[in-house]
Amino acid sequence: MKFNIVITCRDREEYLIKNLFYIN
């Protein structure tokens, strides 16, 4: 999953938030 490393800080926050929604 090298694409995760390419994610910028701002996009990473949205990515984490989306993960929280998906987990819930």
Short mmCIF file of C-alpha atoms in Angstrom, two decimals:
data_model
loop_
_atom_site.label_atom_id
_atom_site.label_comp_id
_atom_site.label_asym_id
_atom_site.label_seq_id
_atom_site.Cartn_x
_atom_site.Cartn_y
_atom_site.Cartn_z
CA MET A 1 0.00 0.00 0.00
CA LYS A 2 2.59 2.54 -1.08
CA PHE A 3 -0.17 4.95 -2.16
CA ASN A 4 -0.85 5.69 1.52
CA ILE A 5 2.61 7.23 1.83
CA VAL A 6 1.85 9.60 -1.07
CA ILE A 7 -1.24 10.99 0.67
CA THR A 8 -0.67 14.54 1.92
CA CYS A 9 -1.42 15.62 5.50
CA ARG A 10 -4.71 17.30 4.57
CA ASP A 11 -5.92 14.41 2.43
CA ARG A 12 -4.76 12.05 5.14
CA GLU A 13 -7.10 13.69 7.65
CA GLU A 14 -10.06 13.19 5.30
CA TYR A 15 -8.90 9.64 4.68
CA LEU A 16 -8.83 8.90 8.42
CA ILE A 17 -12.24 10.54 8.89
CA LYS A 18 -13.69 8.42 6.08
CA ASN A 19 -12.21 5.33 7.71
CA LEU A 20 -13.94 6.22 10.97
CA PHE A 21 -17.27 6.49 9.15
CA TYR A 22 -16.71 3.19 7.39
CA ILE A 23 -15.73 1.45 10.63
CA ASN A 24 -18.82 2.81 12.38
#
